[in-house]
Amino acid sequence: MRYITFALAKGRLAKKSLEIFEQMGITCEEMKDEKSRKLIFTNEELGYRFFLAKASDVPTYVEYGAADIGIVGRDTILEEGRKIYEVVDLGIGRCRMCVAGPKEAEEKLKHHELIRVATKYPNIAKDYFYNQKHQTVEIIKLHGSIELAPIVGLSEVIVDIVETGSTLRENGLVVLEEVCDLSARMVVNPVSMKMENERISRIIEDLTKICQEQQK
Ligand code: PRP
């Protein structure tokens, strides 16, 4: 039997997705050892392989078929724009992609002034401002602590993830516009979907059932 390979986005999401897999009877004891430096784990009995990767690399592994299945946030899927199927909303890691900034930036946004937008997600920001709002802006790519940008005068607004809203609140910023809802998704390589249809459809079915139950 050929292995079905899962790529999981490292961090909080991986831990939660493994808990969900466990409820489906998909276990990987080896992976729970947080001290281990091993990168890939197998469940020989079920013919599954798991590895942890940086979130932004998960869609790449899945597009090229190095992983059949990926578990990753919708933010990363949208930003990477890879040729992969998005098949299940796990309903975990729910948050929103927003345009945020100081309250004063609201007027500038409204009047389509040429503003600067700092973000870790330049493709999502471009799509939102250029294709959906037909507004010209200057996009500046950053790699973290995005909320700093409007505070120190690098940009007027940011496009970033808002979960509890506390990072914005503690820095005197507010949500100005909502771009889209986000949560963790299961993605599949299109060729794997055909070649391993039976096994992957079963995983999709079981995962959908468990996620629906959890959201009740
Ligand atoms: C994310 C995001 C916001 C924060 C939002 O950052 O970029 O900064 O979480 O969460 P909140 O609404 O609950 O405050 P993350 O912690 O991933 O780190 P980063 O600054 O490196 O992006």
Coordinates of C-alpha atoms and ligand atoms in Angstrom, one line a residue:
M1 CA 0.0 0.0 0.0
R2 CA 1.3 3.4 -0.9
Y3 CA 1.6 6.0 1.9
I4 CA -0.8 8.8 2.1
T5 CA 1.3 11.8 3.2
F6 CA 0.0 14.7 5.3
A7 CA 1.8 18.0 5.6
L8 CA 0.7 19.9 8.7
A9 CA 1.4 23.6 9.3
K10 CA 3.7 23.8 12.3
G11 CA 2.4 25.3 15.6
R12 CA -1.0 25.6 17.2
L13 CA -2.8 24.3 14.1
A14 CA -0.8 21.1 14.0
K15 CA -1.5 20.3 17.6
K16 CA -5.3 20.9 17.1
S17 CA -5.4 19.0 13.8
L18 CA -3.6 16.0 15.4
E19 CA -6.3 15.9 18.1
I20 CA -9.0 15.8 15.4
F21 CA -7.2 13.1 13.5
E22 CA -7.0 11.1 16.7
Q23 CA -10.8 11.2 17.0
M24 CA -10.9 9.7 13.5
G25 CA -8.6 6.9 14.6
I26 CA -5.6 8.3 12.8
T27 CA -2.9 8.3 15.4
C28 CA 0.8 9.0 15.3
E29 CA 2.4 8.5 18.7
E30 CA 5.9 9.4 17.5
M31 CA 4.8 12.9 16.6
K32 CA 3.7 13.8 20.2
D33 CA 7.3 13.8 21.4
E34 CA 8.0 17.5 21.4
K35 CA 11.7 17.1 22.0
S36 CA 12.2 15.0 18.9
R37 CA 14.0 16.5 16.0
K38 CA 12.7 14.0 13.6
L39 CA 10.9 15.6 10.6
I40 CA 8.7 12.8 9.3
F41 CA 6.5 10.3 11.1
T42 CA 4.8 7.2 9.9
N43 CA 1.8 5.0 10.9
E44 CA 2.8 1.8 9.2
E45 CA -0.5 0.1 10.0
L46 CA -2.7 2.7 8.3
G47 CA -0.1 3.6 5.6
Y48 CA 0.0 7.2 6.6
R49 CA 3.0 9.6 6.8
F50 CA 3.0 13.0 8.5
F51 CA 5.4 15.9 8.5
L52 CA 5.4 19.4 9.9
A53 CA 6.3 22.3 7.7
K54 CA 6.3 26.1 7.8
A55 CA 2.7 27.1 7.1
S56 CA 3.6 29.0 3.9
D57 CA 5.3 25.9 2.5
V58 CA 2.4 23.5 3.0
P59 CA 0.5 24.5 -0.2
T60 CA 3.8 24.1 -2.1
Y61 CA 4.3 20.5 -0.8
V62 CA 0.7 19.7 -1.8
E63 CA 0.8 21.3 -5.2
Y64 CA 3.9 19.2 -6.2
G65 CA 2.5 16.0 -4.7
A66 CA 5.2 15.7 -2.1
A67 CA 2.3 15.6 0.3
D68 CA -1.1 14.3 -0.7
I69 CA -3.0 16.2 1.9
G70 CA -2.2 19.5 3.8
I71 CA -3.8 21.2 6.8
V72 CA -3.2 24.9 6.7
G73 CA -4.9 28.2 7.3
R74 CA -7.0 29.8 4.6
D75 CA -4.8 32.9 4.8
T76 CA -1.9 30.9 3.6
I77 CA -3.9 29.2 0.8
L78 CA -5.1 32.5 -0.5
E79 CA -1.7 34.1 -0.3
E80 CA 0.2 31.2 -2.0
G81 CA -2.4 30.7 -4.8
R82 CA -1.3 27.2 -5.5
K83 CA -3.1 24.6 -7.7
I84 CA -4.6 22.5 -4.9
Y85 CA -8.2 21.5 -3.9
E86 CA -9.6 23.0 -0.8
V87 CA -11.9 20.3 0.6
V88 CA -12.8 20.7 4.3
D89 CA -13.2 23.6 6.6
L90 CA -11.9 22.3 10.0
G91 CA -13.6 25.2 11.8
I92 CA -10.5 25.6 14.0
G93 CA -8.3 28.7 14.2
R94 CA -11.2 31.0 13.2
C95 CA -10.2 34.6 12.6
R96 CA -10.6 37.4 10.1
M97 CA -8.3 39.1 7.6
C98 CA -8.9 42.9 8.1
V99 CA -7.7 46.3 7.0
A100 CA -6.8 48.0 10.3
G101 CA -5.2 51.2 11.4
P102 CA -5.7 54.3 13.5
K103 CA -9.3 55.6 13.4
E104 CA -8.1 58.7 11.4
A105 CA -7.1 56.4 8.4
E106 CA -10.8 55.7 7.8
E107 CA -11.3 59.0 5.9
K108 CA -8.2 58.3 3.7
L109 CA -9.5 54.9 2.9
K110 CA -13.0 56.3 2.0
H111 CA -11.6 58.9 -0.3
H112 CA -9.3 56.5 -2.1
E113 CA -6.2 58.5 -1.2
L114 CA -2.9 56.9 -2.3
I115 CA -2.1 55.2 1.0
R116 CA 0.6 52.7 2.1
V117 CA -0.5 49.3 3.3
A118 CA 1.9 47.1 5.3
T119 CA 1.2 43.4 5.3
K120 CA 2.6 39.9 5.5
Y121 CA 0.0 39.0 2.8
P122 CA 0.8 41.1 -0.3
N123 CA -1.2 39.0 -2.7
I124 CA -4.3 39.1 -0.5
A125 CA -3.9 42.8 0.0
K126 CA -3.4 43.4 -3.8
D127 CA -6.4 41.3 -4.7
Y128 CA -8.6 43.2 -2.1
F129 CA -7.5 46.7 -3.1
Y130 CA -7.0 46.3 -6.8
N131 CA -9.5 43.7 -7.9
Q132 CA -12.3 44.1 -5.4
K133 CA -12.1 47.8 -4.4
H134 CA -10.5 49.2 -7.5
Q135 CA -8.3 51.3 -5.3
T136 CA -4.6 52.1 -6.0
V137 CA -2.4 51.7 -2.9
E138 CA 1.3 51.0 -2.2
I139 CA 1.8 47.6 -0.6
I140 CA 4.8 47.1 1.7
K141 CA 5.7 43.5 2.6
L142 CA 6.7 42.9 6.2
H143 CA 7.4 39.6 8.0
G144 CA 5.9 40.1 11.5
S145 CA 4.6 42.5 14.1
I146 CA 2.6 44.3 11.4
E147 CA 0.8 46.5 13.9
L148 CA 4.0 48.5 14.3
A149 CA 3.9 49.9 10.8
P150 CA 1.1 52.6 11.3
I151 CA 2.4 53.4 14.8
V152 CA 5.9 54.3 13.6
G153 CA 4.7 55.9 10.3
L154 CA 5.7 53.2 7.8
S155 CA 2.2 52.9 6.5
E156 CA -1.3 54.4 7.0
V157 CA -3.0 51.0 7.3
I158 CA -2.2 47.3 7.6
V159 CA -3.8 44.1 6.2
D160 CA -3.5 41.5 8.9
I161 CA -5.1 38.7 10.8
V162 CA -7.4 39.7 13.7
E163 CA -8.3 37.0 16.1
T164 CA -9.3 38.3 19.6
G165 CA -8.5 41.9 18.6
S166 CA -6.3 42.5 21.6
T167 CA -3.1 43.3 19.6
L168 CA -5.0 46.1 17.8
R169 CA -6.6 47.4 21.0
E170 CA -3.4 47.4 22.9
N171 CA -1.8 49.5 20.2
G172 CA -4.6 52.0 19.6
L173 CA -5.6 50.6 16.3
V174 CA -9.1 49.5 15.0
V175 CA -10.6 47.3 12.3
L176 CA -11.5 49.6 9.4
E177 CA -12.6 47.0 6.8
E178 CA -13.1 43.2 6.7
V179 CA -11.4 41.4 3.9
C180 CA -12.5 37.7 4.6
D181 CA -13.1 35.0 7.2
L182 CA -10.3 32.6 7.9
S183 CA -10.0 29.1 9.4
A184 CA -8.0 25.9 9.0
R185 CA -8.6 23.9 5.8
M186 CA -7.8 20.5 4.4
V187 CA -6.2 20.8 1.0
V188 CA -5.5 18.0 -1.5
N189 CA -3.2 17.4 -4.5
P190 CA -5.4 17.1 -7.6
V191 CA -3.6 14.0 -8.9
S192 CA -3.7 12.3 -5.5
M193 CA -7.5 13.0 -5.4
K194 CA -7.8 10.9 -8.6
M195 CA -5.2 8.2 -7.9
E196 CA -6.2 7.6 -4.2
N197 CA -9.8 8.6 -4.5
E198 CA -11.2 6.0 -2.2
R199 CA -8.8 6.5 0.7
I200 CA -8.8 10.3 0.5
S201 CA -12.6 10.5 0.1
R202 CA -12.9 8.5 3.3
I203 CA -10.7 10.9 5.1
I204 CA -12.7 13.9 3.8
E205 CA -16.0 12.2 4.9
D206 CA -14.7 11.4 8.4
L207 CA -13.1 14.8 8.9
T208 CA -16.3 16.6 7.7
K209 CA -18.4 14.5 10.2
I210 CA -16.1 15.2 13.1
C211 CA -15.7 18.9 12.4
Q212 CA -19.5 19.4 12.0
E213 CA -20.1 17.6 15.3
Q214 CA -17.6 19.9 17.0
Q215 CA -19.2 23.0 15.6
K216 CA -22.6 22.1 17.0
Ligands
PRP1 C1 -1.0 37.4 14.6 C2 -1.5 38.6 13.7 C3 -1.7 39.7 14.7 C4 -2.2 38.9 15.9 C5 -3.7 38.9 16.0 O1 0.3 37.6 14.8 O2 -0.5 39.0 12.8 O3 -0.6 40.4 15.1 O4 -1.8 37.5 15.7 O5 -4.2 38.3 17.1 P1 -5.2 39.0 18.2 O6 -6.3 39.7 17.4 O7 -5.8 37.8 19.0 O8 -4.4 39.9 19.0 P2 1.3 36.4 15.3 O9 1.1 36.2 16.8 O10 1.1 35.2 14.5 O11 2.7 37.0 15.1 P3 3.4 38.0 14.0 O12 3.4 39.3 14.7 O13 4.8 37.5 13.8 O14 2.6 38.0 12.7

